Amino acid sequence: MFSRCLTPISFDRHRCSACYKQYKKKEHLIDHMKVSNHSIHQPKCGVCQKYCKSFESLREHLTGPLPRQSCLRIFTARGCNLCLKIFDGPESLYEHKELCCFPPSVPLEHFTSPSREFEMEISSLSDVDNTSGVPEAVAIDCEMVGGGSDGSLDLCARVCLINEDENVIFHTYVHPQIPVTNYRYEITGITEQHLRDAMPLKQVQERVLEILYNGESIWRVRLEGGKARLLVGHSLEHDLDCLRMSYPDHLLRYTLSKTL
């Protein structure tokens, strides 16, 4: 009789599908999702699909002192220790390891004056004779560091442009507009010292657009392009958004893999 009077106690918890934090009330989960601003650019576990705040927290999730055992087991068998990606089997993992490598960080003394050492004079670009009628192409790549309380906000910290001959025509570090909370050094190779005397974002915008416009008027660029250059890249919308720039859609060309 006594057992029939007992009512089951609910231990249901509401879990965030991105970071897996759990809350007793659904309202608390909703409040968390409003302020967390989980980004698709955050590193994600290839096993359980959990988003992590940084590359370091992803490594800790997989191989730290208290890793998730199911993820650790699969990562040990099919994971790359460098980039932390998960592969289908030993063969694909072996092929990947032959190519997977982060470029070593460049010594700081090489970047004492980025604006002078790594920027080609734009006047030399306009001297190129383009008689083919096909617009010249310029590829762009940006490196992002993290801002915000959890380091998940992407801040452009480095910009590089190359021409069709794969020559660097513009390269500089970008001074962040808000404090950097995660330099993502394992991926970017960027440290605080690189950004200390970096070029302001507004000046970077002006130089990049000057290269892209190629002496053409803005109205003609928006209508037909004229002498303006095509902009090529892997994630152009994201790069332009982080640079707080816009460029006509008909002059954008997307690649399937990293350009630089």
mmCIF file with all atom_site columns, C-alpha atoms in Angstrom, residues 173-251:
data_model
loop_
_atom_site.group_PDB
_atom_site.id
_atom_site.type_symbol
_atom_site.label_atom_id
_atom_site.label_alt_id
_atom_site.label_comp_id
_atom_site.label_asym_id
_atom_site.label_entity_id
_atom_site.label_seq_id
_atom_site.pdbx_PDB_ins_code
_atom_site.Cartn_x
_atom_site.Cartn_y
_atom_site.Cartn_z
_atom_site.occupancy
_atom_site.B_iso_or_equiv
_atom_site.pdbx_formal_charge
_atom_site.auth_seq_id
_atom_site.auth_comp_id
_atom_site.auth_asym_id
_atom_site.auth_atom_id
_atom_site.pdbx_PDB_model_num
ATOM 1  C CA . TYR A 1 173 ? 48.092 42.504 -38.782 1.00 0.00 ? 173 TYR A CA 1
ATOM 2  C CA . VAL A 1 174 ? 44.871 44.229 -37.714 1.00 0.00 ? 174 VAL A CA 1
ATOM 3  C CA . HIS A 1 175 ? 44.477 46.012 -34.406 1.00 0.00 ? 175 HIS A CA 1
ATOM 4  C CA . PRO A 1 176 ? 41.337 44.615 -32.710 1.00 0.00 ? 176 PRO A CA 1
ATOM 5  C CA . GLN A 1 177 ? 38.535 47.023 -31.880 1.00 0.00 ? 177 GLN A CA 1
ATOM 6  C CA . ILE A 1 178 ? 37.723 45.219 -28.640 1.00 0.00 ? 178 ILE A CA 1
ATOM 7  C CA . PRO A 1 179 ? 39.957 43.262 -26.229 1.00 0.00 ? 179 PRO A CA 1
ATOM 8  C CA . VAL A 1 180 ? 41.128 39.830 -27.381 1.00 0.00 ? 180 VAL A CA 1
ATOM 9  C CA . THR A 1 181 ? 40.245 37.049 -24.950 1.00 0.00 ? 181 THR A CA 1
ATOM 10 C CA . ASN A 1 182 ? 41.522 34.086 -26.989 1.00 0.00 ? 182 ASN A CA 1
ATOM 11 C CA . TYR A 1 183 ? 44.396 34.398 -29.461 1.00 0.00 ? 183 TYR A CA 1
ATOM 12 C CA . ARG A 1 184 ? 43.781 30.829 -30.749 1.00 0.00 ? 184 ARG A CA 1
ATOM 13 C CA . TYR A 1 185 ? 47.553 30.538 -31.056 1.00 0.00 ? 185 TYR A CA 1
ATOM 14 C CA . GLU A 1 186 ? 47.562 26.853 -32.065 1.00 0.00 ? 186 GLU A CA 1
ATOM 15 C CA . ILE A 1 187 ? 45.636 27.804 -35.210 1.00 0.00 ? 187 ILE A CA 1
ATOM 16 C CA . THR A 1 188 ? 46.628 31.409 -35.917 1.00 0.00 ? 188 THR A CA 1
ATOM 17 C CA . GLY A 1 189 ? 50.183 31.655 -34.587 1.00 0.00 ? 189 GLY A CA 1
ATOM 18 C CA . ILE A 1 190 ? 49.211 35.150 -33.401 1.00 0.00 ? 190 ILE A CA 1
ATOM 19 C CA . THR A 1 191 ? 50.228 36.566 -30.035 1.00 0.00 ? 191 THR A CA 1
ATOM 20 C CA . GLU A 1 192 ? 49.589 39.800 -28.181 1.00 0.00 ? 192 GLU A CA 1
ATOM 21 C CA . GLN A 1 193 ? 52.872 41.239 -29.435 1.00 0.00 ? 193 GLN A CA 1
ATOM 22 C CA . HIS A 1 194 ? 51.836 40.822 -33.074 1.00 0.00 ? 194 HIS A CA 1
ATOM 23 C CA . LEU A 1 195 ? 48.799 43.049 -32.557 1.00 0.00 ? 195 LEU A CA 1
ATOM 24 C CA . ARG A 1 196 ? 50.380 45.661 -30.291 1.00 0.00 ? 196 ARG A CA 1
ATOM 25 C CA . ASP A 1 197 ? 51.366 47.997 -33.150 1.00 0.00 ? 197 ASP A CA 1
ATOM 26 C CA . ALA A 1 198 ? 49.068 46.559 -35.812 1.00 0.00 ? 198 ALA A CA 1
ATOM 27 C CA . MET A 1 199 ? 47.253 48.614 -38.443 1.00 0.00 ? 199 MET A CA 1
ATOM 28 C CA . PRO A 1 200 ? 43.851 50.040 -37.398 1.00 0.00 ? 200 PRO A CA 1
ATOM 29 C CA . LEU A 1 201 ? 40.826 48.351 -38.973 1.00 0.00 ? 201 LEU A CA 1
ATOM 30 C CA . LYS A 1 202 ? 39.673 51.503 -40.781 1.00 0.00 ? 202 LYS A CA 1
ATOM 31 C CA . GLN A 1 203 ? 43.034 51.862 -42.511 1.00 0.00 ? 203 GLN A CA 1
ATOM 32 C CA . VAL A 1 204 ? 42.999 48.168 -43.475 1.00 0.00 ? 204 VAL A CA 1
ATOM 33 C CA . GLN A 1 205 ? 39.542 48.625 -45.023 1.00 0.00 ? 205 GLN A CA 1
ATOM 34 C CA . GLU A 1 206 ? 40.753 51.571 -47.087 1.00 0.00 ? 206 GLU A CA 1
ATOM 35 C CA . ARG A 1 207 ? 43.828 49.734 -48.390 1.00 0.00 ? 207 ARG A CA 1
ATOM 36 C CA . VAL A 1 208 ? 41.920 46.547 -49.292 1.00 0.00 ? 208 VAL A CA 1
ATOM 37 C CA . LEU A 1 209 ? 39.184 48.463 -51.124 1.00 0.00 ? 209 LEU A CA 1
ATOM 38 C CA . GLU A 1 210 ? 41.778 50.565 -52.931 1.00 0.00 ? 210 GLU A CA 1
ATOM 39 C CA . ILE A 1 211 ? 43.326 47.378 -54.288 1.00 0.00 ? 211 ILE A CA 1
ATOM 40 C CA . LEU A 1 212 ? 39.958 45.876 -55.250 1.00 0.00 ? 212 LEU A CA 1
ATOM 41 C CA . TYR A 1 213 ? 38.534 49.023 -56.895 1.00 0.00 ? 213 TYR A CA 1
ATOM 42 C CA . ASN A 1 214 ? 41.734 49.319 -58.983 1.00 0.00 ? 214 ASN A CA 1
ATOM 43 C CA . GLY A 1 215 ? 41.135 53.019 -59.675 1.00 0.00 ? 215 GLY A CA 1
ATOM 44 C CA . GLU A 1 216 ? 37.525 52.424 -60.748 1.00 0.00 ? 216 GLU A CA 1
ATOM 45 C CA . SER A 1 217 ? 34.656 54.631 -59.556 1.00 0.00 ? 217 SER A CA 1
ATOM 46 C CA . ILE A 1 218 ? 32.307 53.169 -56.956 1.00 0.00 ? 218 ILE A CA 1
ATOM 47 C CA . TRP A 1 219 ? 29.181 53.529 -59.100 1.00 0.00 ? 219 TRP A CA 1
ATOM 48 C CA . ARG A 1 220 ? 30.744 51.624 -62.003 1.00 0.00 ? 220 ARG A CA 1
ATOM 49 C CA . VAL A 1 221 ? 32.018 48.909 -59.671 1.00 0.00 ? 221 VAL A CA 1
ATOM 50 C CA . ARG A 1 222 ? 28.482 48.387 -58.385 1.00 0.00 ? 222 ARG A CA 1
ATOM 51 C CA . LEU A 1 223 ? 26.952 48.315 -61.876 1.00 0.00 ? 223 LEU A CA 1
ATOM 52 C CA . GLU A 1 224 ? 29.373 46.363 -64.043 1.00 0.00 ? 224 GLU A CA 1
ATOM 53 C CA . GLY A 1 225 ? 32.751 46.157 -62.363 1.00 0.00 ? 225 GLY A CA 1
ATOM 54 C CA . GLY A 1 226 ? 34.884 47.937 -64.951 1.00 0.00 ? 226 GLY A CA 1
ATOM 55 C CA . LYS A 1 227 ? 38.539 47.512 -63.994 1.00 0.00 ? 227 LYS A CA 1
ATOM 56 C CA . ALA A 1 228 ? 37.640 46.355 -60.475 1.00 0.00 ? 228 ALA A CA 1
ATOM 57 C CA . ARG A 1 229 ? 39.151 43.052 -59.390 1.00 0.00 ? 229 ARG A CA 1
ATOM 58 C CA . LEU A 1 230 ? 37.360 39.806 -58.598 1.00 0.00 ? 230 LEU A CA 1
ATOM 59 C CA . LEU A 1 231 ? 37.630 38.827 -54.937 1.00 0.00 ? 231 LEU A CA 1
ATOM 60 C CA . VAL A 1 232 ? 38.285 35.118 -54.370 1.00 0.00 ? 232 VAL A CA 1
ATOM 61 C CA . GLY A 1 233 ? 38.124 33.287 -51.067 1.00 0.00 ? 233 GLY A CA 1
ATOM 62 C CA . HIS A 1 234 ? 36.857 30.356 -49.042 1.00 0.00 ? 234 HIS A CA 1
ATOM 63 C CA . SER A 1 235 ? 34.455 32.109 -46.647 1.00 0.00 ? 235 SER A CA 1
ATOM 64 C CA . LEU A 1 236 ? 34.142 35.557 -48.178 1.00 0.00 ? 236 LEU A CA 1
ATOM 65 C CA . GLU A 1 237 ? 30.968 36.578 -46.387 1.00 0.00 ? 237 GLU A CA 1
ATOM 66 C CA . HIS A 1 238 ? 32.506 35.797 -43.015 1.00 0.00 ? 238 HIS A CA 1
ATOM 67 C CA . ASP A 1 239 ? 35.810 37.517 -43.850 1.00 0.00 ? 239 ASP A CA 1
ATOM 68 C CA . LEU A 1 240 ? 34.079 40.638 -45.151 1.00 0.00 ? 240 LEU A CA 1
ATOM 69 C CA . ASP A 1 241 ? 31.769 40.683 -42.154 1.00 0.00 ? 241 ASP A CA 1
ATOM 70 C CA . CYS A 1 242 ? 34.712 40.541 -39.731 1.00 0.00 ? 242 CYS A CA 1
ATOM 71 C CA . LEU A 1 243 ? 36.430 43.290 -41.727 1.00 0.00 ? 243 LEU A CA 1
ATOM 72 C CA . ARG A 1 244 ? 33.157 45.266 -41.645 1.00 0.00 ? 244 ARG A CA 1
ATOM 73 C CA . MET A 1 245 ? 33.360 45.661 -45.407 1.00 0.00 ? 245 MET A CA 1
ATOM 74 C CA . SER A 1 246 ? 31.064 45.098 -48.363 1.00 0.00 ? 246 SER A CA 1
ATOM 75 C CA . TYR A 1 247 ? 31.859 44.288 -51.987 1.00 0.00 ? 247 TYR A CA 1
ATOM 76 C CA . PRO A 1 248 ? 29.458 43.712 -54.917 1.00 0.00 ? 248 PRO A CA 1
ATOM 77 C CA . ASP A 1 249 ? 28.173 40.140 -55.165 1.00 0.00 ? 249 ASP A CA 1
ATOM 78 C CA . HIS A 1 250 ? 28.922 39.911 -58.892 1.00 0.00 ? 250 HIS A CA 1
ATOM 79 C CA . LEU A 1 251 ? 32.623 40.401 -58.120 1.00 0.00 ? 251 LEU A CA 1
#
